[in-house]
Amino acid sequence: MDPIAKLDESITTAPENIEAAETLSALEEVETRLLGKDSVVGEVRRSMGGLEKELRPKVGAKLNEATGLIQDLLDEKRNELQDQELELQLRDEAIDVTLDAVSFPRGRLHIIQQTIDEVIDIFVGLGYQVADGPEAELAWYNFDALNTPSTHPSRLESDTMYLDWGDPRDEVLLRTHTSPVQARWMESHEPPVYIVVPGRTYRTDTVDATHLPVFHQIEGLAVDENIVFSDLKGTLLHWAREFFGPQSQVRLRPSFFPFTEPSAEMDVSCFACDGGEPGCRVCGGAGWLELLGCGMVDPNVLEAAGYDPNRVSGFAFGMGPERLAMVRHGIDSIKHFIDNDLRFLGQF
Amino acid sequence: MKVPLRWLQDFIELPTTEIETLTTALNTVGLTVEGVEELGIGWSDVYVGRVDAIESHPDADKIRVCQVDSGEGTRQIICGAWNFEEGAHVAVARPGAILPGGFEIGQRKIRGVQSNGMICSESELGLGDDHAGIIVLEGEPEPGTPFSELVELPDVVFDLDITPNRPDAMSMLGVARDLAAFFDTSFRVPEIVVPEIDGRTPVQVEIVDALGCRRFTAREITGVEVGPSPFRVRHRLAKVGVRAISNVVDVTNYVMFELGHPLHAFDADTIVGDRLVVKRASEGETLVTLDDIERDLTPEDLIIYDDKGPTSMSGTMGGARSEVSGQTTRVLMEAASWDPPTIMYMARRHNLISEASARFERGVDPSLADIANERASAMVAALTDGKVLAEAVDVIATPIEPALIELRTQDVQRLLGPGFDAGYISGILTRLGMSVQGHEPLSVTVPTFRPDLTRPADLTEEVARIHGYDRFEATLPTGPSGGLTTEQLRTRRLASVLVGAGLTQAINLPFVSPADLRTLGQPGGSELLTVKNPLREEESNLRPTLLPGLLNSIRYNISHGLPSVALFEIGKVFTSEPDASDPRLPVQFDTVGWAVVGEVGIDGVHGQVIQADGAVSIGIWRLLAAGLGLEDVDLRSSSPPGWHPGRTAEIVLAGEMIGHVGELSPRVARDFEIPGRVAIAELNLAPLTGPVAPPISHSPSVFPPVDFDLSFVIANDLPVAKIVRATAIAAGDLLESSSVFDEFRGGDLESASRAVAIRYRLRAADRTLTNEEVAPTRNAMIRAAEGLGAKLRGA
């Protein structure tokens, strides 16, 4: 038979053969049959050498045509079958996406730590440094340096834990606030001073829903030339807006602390309701949350630190991260903070 | 302190009685409003009635049938109270009246007899807690008079939180003075008229302790008839939360709330001798106080003595022996100025904290003593038909001078800003009762009722307070640049590495029980820093280690059904050694510790998990060390008490031992009631968070690596790290990485030895490595390991 006719027949029958293959392995057999050594194409390729010279180009061209056409059909079919197989595989290996099959370990920072970090970062953003000091502290730094009279009730053993340690003339106690760090910092630094002091503090208190014998405070102190009361207000307003949201308002009310004069309590407008919604879960309808004590640094405190109260002035404030966290997250008992129950800590 | 608006209005012409405005005003001046109670709201149609006749009820023994005229003719009312007779004037709720709580009075039959309304008790009207009987009114008020006219209702009671620097504000007078300054309105002190008769108060007073008692005034009222106070006095006292006792005692309380000066009334006939002496008590003396408790006196207690001995405790509580009783006819009224700390300590020592002690420990104005005494004496006389003896005793042991403060405008401006001029400042101070003279500096005379004002800064606060904190602008100072220190940033990084490893931060109270320390095998004696005055036994020792707290937290979680717990803590530990940098303080420093039990790592429903043990703890440490970029770290096998002796390493960082990482001794775990193994660690924080050199970069090689494994048999006690290090040194610069990927014991291995398999990757920075180059390196590595006693496995 004429090789060209053979090749033509091959071309004609190839689609049918190829289409009949249902799997990739069947397609490979088809490929061998159509293009392999014993196929028509293979035979013709082998016989090329024996052809008459003038026939060769024609047969050669036909051979290339047939090979190309068949190869294209095979490739097309192979793609189709591969797609089908992948399709099946994907269907077979589907997973239940609602099954938590793999759990990466997740730890947390304690919510008090998170609260402290968030607060101090706001002040760091304002140019403050973060200071630290001893928890077992000299009574001098805890009280005297902060203008606390020797007869002030806060010095009583009913309020302050004293340590059975050291020279009785240098009485050592567990600091009742973070303010002694103020005194220490001022003693070793010249103004300007802009610091925040987060830390642990101690009071003789029994554990109940709102009291712990050991809790945390975040203290702030700014001493510089030309610091006025309005700066205290503006600084705390900035803090409140960063912490509770840009709609926050602050309210200062006169109060009394030995280490500030004038002294104030600061309230922040309730973040949960729009000002005194009756029965609000956060403010109970008051519209304001009592959050911190503050004031202008008492001249006696500046003098005790060796600063000249006629040249510099300053303000100080103190807040409780436990209270902040309780208010913000609706935590009903301060005791949760020391149980270290993963079911509690894992919520934050 | 409770402040009823109607009582307050005795002293001030208020521009408004609107609750919200007054609350804001009080808050603004620093008299914080903690609560507002509206009284007499929610009831109406209560009138004065006269009981014209009383008959017994035909069918009931305990109630009576009364005919009462309450201004609309006589009506019949059934009443169950027995504390009144025919002719009594009472409070009648007519039918239709609404009583507190919305309770409506109707006409109804009680046991078959018609009752038209109700005769009311104090508690039914919400006026007080006396519900034993109905209210019997004094002074025969006209039947039909609205009852509210008699009892100052409706009224508003503000509950104020008075700061400790404001003794003057613990009275109607003081609150009125602040409000008058705030509203710039008039303020008046009612005139006191004392109905005196000739006579001299027949006692002498000697003040031995002039520091404890600055002033002592005493006045006798004679011909006293002790009985209940009139309803109006009782009612005002009820509003401020004080129980009525008798007309004499009630007056002392009334005047204390009115003027702020506490008083004490003696039964003058019980005073033995004619001399009262004020001095400190002697050891061993006792005094039975009004509450019938016999108190052991201490040499710090300041006591009033008569010839027989202690008769009254200064400023806190009188003695039972000289108590005013129903038989009293002569009253000695005392108003004395006590030393605040003396009263503070005494009240706490004897647990006698009261309205009086609260005022004295803040500092009661000595200039007020005679005025308060006059006022009280006049009131007692008026209420008891007594007479006041004209000549009082007034001993001043320490003279009282008003303070004089020189105030420069710039003192105020430096703290409050430039807007405050001299005129404005002196206006506010004058309204607060100060007298201001001169100009630059202003010469300010501070009345003795404000002991808290001694310096320019104190006056500045007064200006700010009355000006109103709300009226200050909000500005920001131009602070310098700050930021977190390296140590602070690295502490955060440390915490975040541990959090990333799945650990949760714990915060424990920094106390420790010696029993827990003993369980851990650690010393729990004099090495511990102890609290002198712990409230609870558990809070008497400061922790020298974080571990007991962490282990107790682990147990807490396990006992609540959580078997897998991974906690870390960063906090101070303490010892009783003196601190090297300041020997006045004990040693205290931060450590980081962790404790992990149960399953750790990635958890899969289809796969297995790792159980916490010493190896896990070391894994956490390696992650932490890598995360913190620590170099020159050595782990040495170690067996501190309480730790697993074969599964614990001490960590040596740059030659310094900084703590331990490993596993809790199973015995200790059992004693802490923790099932399973516990991975633990405790390390000094400072060496971990100190600065480290920034890493120097080198470009990753683009040439192919050569990977091969070496398996060695080594003795169990030969640390594999030594093999790794020796082979690494032998490999030199070509070594890119090495890791131990298998450890095998048993099988055909000799006991006390094990096989370890290490995977090495060699790679050159500048060329493709050839076999010819690798082979000698590999041999050198093997020889290095063999030099340590390792045998190449399968060789």
mmCIF file of N, CA, C and O in Angstrom, chain A residues 261-314:
data_model
loop_
_atom_site.group_PDB
_atom_site.id
_atom_site.type_symbol
_atom_site.label_atom_id
_atom_site.label_comp_id
_atom_site.label_asym_id
_atom_site.label_seq_id
_atom_site.Cartn_x
_atom_site.Cartn_y
_atom_site.Cartn_z
ATOM 1 N N GLU A 261 -0.536 68.796 94.847
ATOM 2 C CA GLU A 261 -1.250 69.995 95.271
ATOM 3 C C GLU A 261 -1.252 70.953 94.100
ATOM 4 O O GLU A 261 -0.180 71.421 93.740
ATOM 5 N N PRO A 262 -2.360 71.253 93.467
ATOM 6 C CA PRO A 262 -3.685 70.680 93.679
ATOM 7 C C PRO A 262 -3.742 69.206 93.288
ATOM 8 O O PRO A 262 -2.989 68.755 92.455
ATOM 9 N N SER A 263 -4.704 68.514 93.912
ATOM 10 C CA SER A 263 -4.931 67.105 93.635
ATOM 11 C C SER A 263 -6.284 66.925 92.956
ATOM 12 O O SER A 263 -7.175 67.747 93.134
ATOM 13 N N ALA A 264 -6.406 65.845 92.206
ATOM 14 C CA ALA A 264 -7.686 65.609 91.528
ATOM 15 C C ALA A 264 -7.935 64.118 91.342
ATOM 16 O O ALA A 264 -7.009 63.320 91.286
ATOM 17 N N GLU A 265 -9.210 63.787 91.278
ATOM 18 C CA GLU A 265 -9.624 62.473 90.803
ATOM 19 C C GLU A 265 -10.019 62.674 89.354
ATOM 20 O O GLU A 265 -10.627 63.692 89.012
ATOM 21 N N MET A 266 -9.684 61.720 88.493
ATOM 22 C CA MET A 266 -10.122 61.864 87.117
ATOM 23 C C MET A 266 -11.143 60.799 86.752
ATOM 24 O O MET A 266 -10.947 59.621 87.016
ATOM 25 N N ASP A 267 -12.221 61.251 86.156
ATOM 26 C CA ASP A 267 -13.226 60.352 85.620
ATOM 27 C C ASP A 267 -13.120 60.388 84.092
ATOM 28 O O ASP A 267 -12.825 61.423 83.516
ATOM 29 N N VAL A 268 -13.402 59.256 83.480
ATOM 30 C CA VAL A 268 -13.466 59.203 82.020
ATOM 31 C C VAL A 268 -14.903 58.874 81.644
ATOM 32 O O VAL A 268 -15.552 58.055 82.305
ATOM 33 N N SER A 269 -15.382 59.530 80.592
ATOM 34 C CA SER A 269 -16.756 59.263 80.161
ATOM 35 C C SER A 269 -16.875 57.788 79.799
ATOM 36 O O SER A 269 -15.946 57.189 79.275
ATOM 37 N N CYS A 270 -18.026 57.225 80.097
ATOM 38 C CA CYS A 270 -18.226 55.793 79.877
ATOM 39 C C CYS A 270 -18.092 55.471 78.390
ATOM 40 O O CYS A 270 -18.691 56.123 77.547
ATOM 41 N N PHE A 271 -17.279 54.461 78.086
ATOM 42 C CA PHE A 271 -17.049 54.093 76.694
ATOM 43 C C PHE A 271 -18.142 53.184 76.158
ATOM 44 O O PHE A 271 -18.250 52.962 74.969
ATOM 45 N N ALA A 272 -18.940 52.619 77.082
ATOM 46 C CA ALA A 272 -19.913 51.610 76.649
ATOM 47 C C ALA A 272 -21.259 52.232 76.310
ATOM 48 O O ALA A 272 -22.000 51.714 75.482
ATOM 49 N N CYS A 273 -21.601 53.322 76.964
ATOM 50 C CA CYS A 273 -22.882 53.961 76.669
ATOM 51 C C CYS A 273 -22.594 55.408 76.329
ATOM 52 O O CYS A 273 -21.518 55.915 76.603
ATOM 53 N N ASP A 274 -23.542 56.070 75.751
ATOM 54 C CA ASP A 274 -23.285 57.434 75.341
ATOM 55 C C ASP A 274 -23.660 58.385 76.470
ATOM 56 O O ASP A 274 -24.564 59.184 76.373
ATOM 57 N N GLY A 275 -22.964 58.227 77.602
ATOM 58 C CA GLY A 275 -23.180 59.166 78.694
ATOM 59 C C GLY A 275 -24.402 58.854 79.532
ATOM 60 O O GLY A 275 -25.455 59.466 79.375
ATOM 61 N N GLY A 276 -24.255 57.895 80.429
ATOM 62 C CA GLY A 276 -25.274 57.703 81.442
ATOM 63 C C GLY A 276 -26.554 57.034 80.993
ATOM 64 O O GLY A 276 -27.645 57.463 81.336
ATOM 65 N N GLU A 277 -26.407 55.975 80.215
ATOM 66 C CA GLU A 277 -27.588 55.180 79.878
ATOM 67 C C GLU A 277 -28.016 54.422 81.134
ATOM 68 O O GLU A 277 -27.179 53.772 81.771
ATOM 69 N N PRO A 278 -29.285 54.494 81.510
ATOM 70 C CA PRO A 278 -29.676 53.805 82.742
ATOM 71 C C PRO A 278 -29.347 52.313 82.648
ATOM 72 O O PRO A 278 -29.610 51.678 81.633
ATOM 73 N N GLY A 279 -28.740 51.794 83.706
ATOM 74 C CA GLY A 279 -28.442 50.368 83.739
ATOM 75 C C GLY A 279 -27.298 49.943 82.861
ATOM 76 O O GLY A 279 -27.150 48.761 82.582
ATOM 77 N N CYS A 280 -26.477 50.886 82.408
ATOM 78 C CA CYS A 280 -25.310 50.546 81.592
ATOM 79 C C CYS A 280 -24.438 49.548 82.358
ATOM 80 O O CYS A 280 -24.172 49.733 83.542
ATOM 81 N N ARG A 281 -23.970 48.487 81.670
ATOM 82 C CA ARG A 281 -23.248 47.428 82.373
ATOM 83 C C ARG A 281 -21.906 47.921 82.902
ATOM 84 O O ARG A 281 -21.324 47.344 83.804
ATOM 85 N N VAL A 282 -21.400 49.002 82.307
ATOM 86 C CA VAL A 282 -20.080 49.485 82.702
ATOM 87 C C VAL A 282 -20.166 50.575 83.774
ATOM 88 O O VAL A 282 -19.524 50.490 84.806
ATOM 89 N N CYS A 283 -20.980 51.605 83.516
ATOM 90 C CA CYS A 283 -20.985 52.734 84.448
ATOM 91 C C CYS A 283 -22.208 52.721 85.349
ATOM 92 O O CYS A 283 -22.334 53.574 86.233
ATOM 93 N N GLY A 284 -23.103 51.781 85.142
ATOM 94 C CA GLY A 284 -24.302 51.717 85.970
ATOM 95 C C GLY A 284 -25.207 52.915 85.803
ATOM 96 O O GLY A 284 -26.056 53.186 86.651
ATOM 97 N N GLY A 285 -24.991 53.669 84.734
ATOM 98 C CA GLY A 285 -25.844 54.820 84.487
ATOM 99 C C GLY A 285 -25.225 56.130 84.923
ATOM 100 O O GLY A 285 -25.774 57.202 84.672
ATOM 101 N N ALA A 286 -24.055 56.051 85.576
ATOM 102 C CA ALA A 286 -23.419 57.285 86.051
ATOM 103 C C ALA A 286 -22.860 58.105 84.892
ATOM 104 O O ALA A 286 -22.756 59.328 84.975
ATOM 105 N N GLY A 287 -22.494 57.422 83.803
ATOM 106 C CA GLY A 287 -21.949 58.145 82.666
ATOM 107 C C GLY A 287 -20.450 58.370 82.760
ATOM 108 O O GLY A 287 -19.797 58.690 81.777
ATOM 109 N N TRP A 288 -19.912 58.234 83.968
ATOM 110 C CA TRP A 288 -18.478 58.468 84.177
ATOM 111 C C TRP A 288 -17.877 57.285 84.928
ATOM 112 O O TRP A 288 -18.540 56.660 85.739
ATOM 113 N N LEU A 289 -16.617 57.049 84.660
ATOM 114 C CA LEU A 289 -15.885 55.994 85.357
ATOM 115 C C LEU A 289 -14.757 56.645 86.151
ATOM 116 O O LEU A 289 -13.931 57.366 85.597
ATOM 117 N N GLU A 290 -14.744 56.387 87.459
ATOM 118 C CA GLU A 290 -13.648 56.905 88.289
ATOM 119 C C GLU A 290 -12.426 56.062 88.017
ATOM 120 O O GLU A 290 -12.420 54.869 88.284
ATOM 121 N N LEU A 291 -11.379 56.660 87.488
ATOM 122 C CA LEU A 291 -10.257 55.838 87.054
ATOM 123 C C LEU A 291 -8.921 56.141 87.691
ATOM 124 O O LEU A 291 -8.117 55.256 87.884
ATOM 125 N N LEU A 292 -8.648 57.387 88.000
ATOM 126 C CA LEU A 292 -7.300 57.615 88.511
ATOM 127 C C LEU A 292 -7.211 58.868 89.361
ATOM 128 O O LEU A 292 -8.062 59.745 89.294
ATOM 129 N N GLY A 293 -6.142 58.906 90.145
ATOM 130 C CA GLY A 293 -5.837 60.074 90.955
ATOM 131 C C GLY A 293 -4.647 60.798 90.345
ATOM 132 O O GLY A 293 -3.777 60.186 89.741
ATOM 133 N N CYS A 294 -4.641 62.128 90.492
ATOM 134 C CA CYS A 294 -3.565 62.884 89.854
ATOM 135 C C CYS A 294 -3.428 64.241 90.520
ATOM 136 O O CYS A 294 -4.190 64.579 91.420
ATOM 137 N N GLY A 295 -2.478 65.015 90.070
ATOM 138 C CA GLY A 295 -2.333 66.360 90.600
ATOM 139 C C GLY A 295 -0.997 66.959 90.227
ATOM 140 O O GLY A 295 -0.168 66.325 89.567
ATOM 141 N N MET A 296 -0.820 68.207 90.638
ATOM 142 C CA MET A 296 0.455 68.881 90.423
ATOM 143 C C MET A 296 1.399 68.456 91.551
ATOM 144 O O MET A 296 1.010 68.453 92.719
ATOM 145 N N VAL A 297 2.617 68.115 91.193
ATOM 146 C CA VAL A 297 3.578 67.603 92.183
ATOM 147 C C VAL A 297 3.761 68.622 93.309
ATOM 148 O O VAL A 297 3.997 69.812 93.052
ATOM 149 N N ASP A 298 3.597 68.153 94.538
ATOM 150 C CA ASP A 298 3.709 69.041 95.688
ATOM 151 C C ASP A 298 5.123 69.618 95.764
ATOM 152 O O ASP A 298 6.101 68.896 95.564
ATOM 153 N N PRO A 299 5.259 70.920 96.056
ATOM 154 C CA PRO A 299 6.601 71.517 96.130
ATOM 155 C C PRO A 299 7.514 70.797 97.118
ATOM 156 O O PRO A 299 8.729 70.730 96.889
ATOM 157 N N ASN A 300 6.949 70.217 98.186
ATOM 158 C CA ASN A 300 7.793 69.481 99.137
ATOM 159 C C ASN A 300 8.431 68.257 98.490
ATOM 160 O O ASN A 300 9.542 67.874 98.826
ATOM 161 N N VAL A 301 7.695 67.633 97.563
ATOM 162 C CA VAL A 301 8.235 66.464 96.872
ATOM 163 C C VAL A 301 9.370 66.899 95.956
ATOM 164 O O VAL A 301 10.426 66.258 95.892
ATOM 165 N N LEU A 302 9.167 68.011 95.256
ATOM 166 C CA LEU A 302 10.226 68.512 94.375
ATOM 167 C C LEU A 302 11.456 68.872 95.190
ATOM 168 O O LEU A 302 12.587 68.546 94.827
ATOM 169 N N GLU A 303 11.230 69.523 96.324
ATOM 170 C CA GLU A 303 12.363 69.921 97.165
ATOM 171 C C GLU A 303 13.092 68.702 97.728
ATOM 172 O O GLU A 303 14.319 68.676 97.757
ATOM 173 N N ALA A 304 12.326 67.699 98.156
ATOM 174 C CA ALA A 304 12.957 66.490 98.699
ATOM 175 C C ALA A 304 13.858 65.850 97.650
ATOM 176 O O ALA A 304 14.835 65.191 97.964
ATOM 177 N N ALA A 305 13.519 66.046 96.374
ATOM 178 C CA ALA A 305 14.314 65.459 95.302
ATOM 179 C C ALA A 305 15.449 66.388 94.882
ATOM 180 O O ALA A 305 16.213 66.069 93.974
ATOM 181 N N GLY A 306 15.538 67.534 95.505
ATOM 182 C CA GLY A 306 16.594 68.474 95.160
ATOM 183 C C GLY A 306 16.261 69.366 93.972
ATOM 184 O O GLY A 306 17.139 69.991 93.396
ATOM 185 N N TYR A 307 14.994 69.418 93.597
ATOM 186 C CA TYR A 307 14.587 70.304 92.510
ATOM 187 C C TYR A 307 14.131 71.638 93.102
ATOM 188 O O TYR A 307 13.691 71.697 94.252
ATOM 189 N N ASP A 308 14.201 72.681 92.295
ATOM 190 C CA ASP A 308 13.769 73.999 92.759
ATOM 191 C C ASP A 308 12.328 74.239 92.313
ATOM 192 O O ASP A 308 12.068 74.426 91.126
ATOM 193 N N PRO A 309 11.379 74.216 93.274
ATOM 194 C CA PRO A 309 9.973 74.376 92.879
ATOM 195 C C PRO A 309 9.662 75.761 92.295
ATOM 196 O O PRO A 309 8.588 75.962 91.740
ATOM 197 N N ASN A 310 10.612 76.687 92.424
ATOM 198 C CA ASN A 310 10.385 77.979 91.788
ATOM 199 C C ASN A 310 10.811 77.970 90.317
ATOM 200 O O ASN A 310 10.503 78.884 89.566
ATOM 201 N N ARG A 311 11.542 76.927 89.945
ATOM 202 C CA ARG A 311 12.017 76.863 88.567
ATOM 203 C C ARG A 311 11.241 75.822 87.747
ATOM 204 O O ARG A 311 10.905 76.042 86.594
ATOM 205 N N VAL A 312 10.966 74.684 88.377
ATOM 206 C CA VAL A 312 10.252 73.633 87.640
ATOM 207 C C VAL A 312 8.938 73.300 88.352
ATOM 208 O O VAL A 312 8.786 73.533 89.550
ATOM 209 N N SER A 313 8.023 72.780 87.579
ATOM 210 C CA SER A 313 6.763 72.294 88.143
ATOM 211 C C SER A 313 6.445 70.994 87.434
ATOM 212 O O SER A 313 7.117 70.628 86.467
ATOM 213 N N GLY A 314 5.441 70.297 87.910
ATOM 214 C CA GLY A 314 5.159 69.029 87.267
ATOM 215 C C GLY A 314 3.823 68.463 87.683
ATOM 216 O O GLY A 314 3.126 69.029 88.531
#
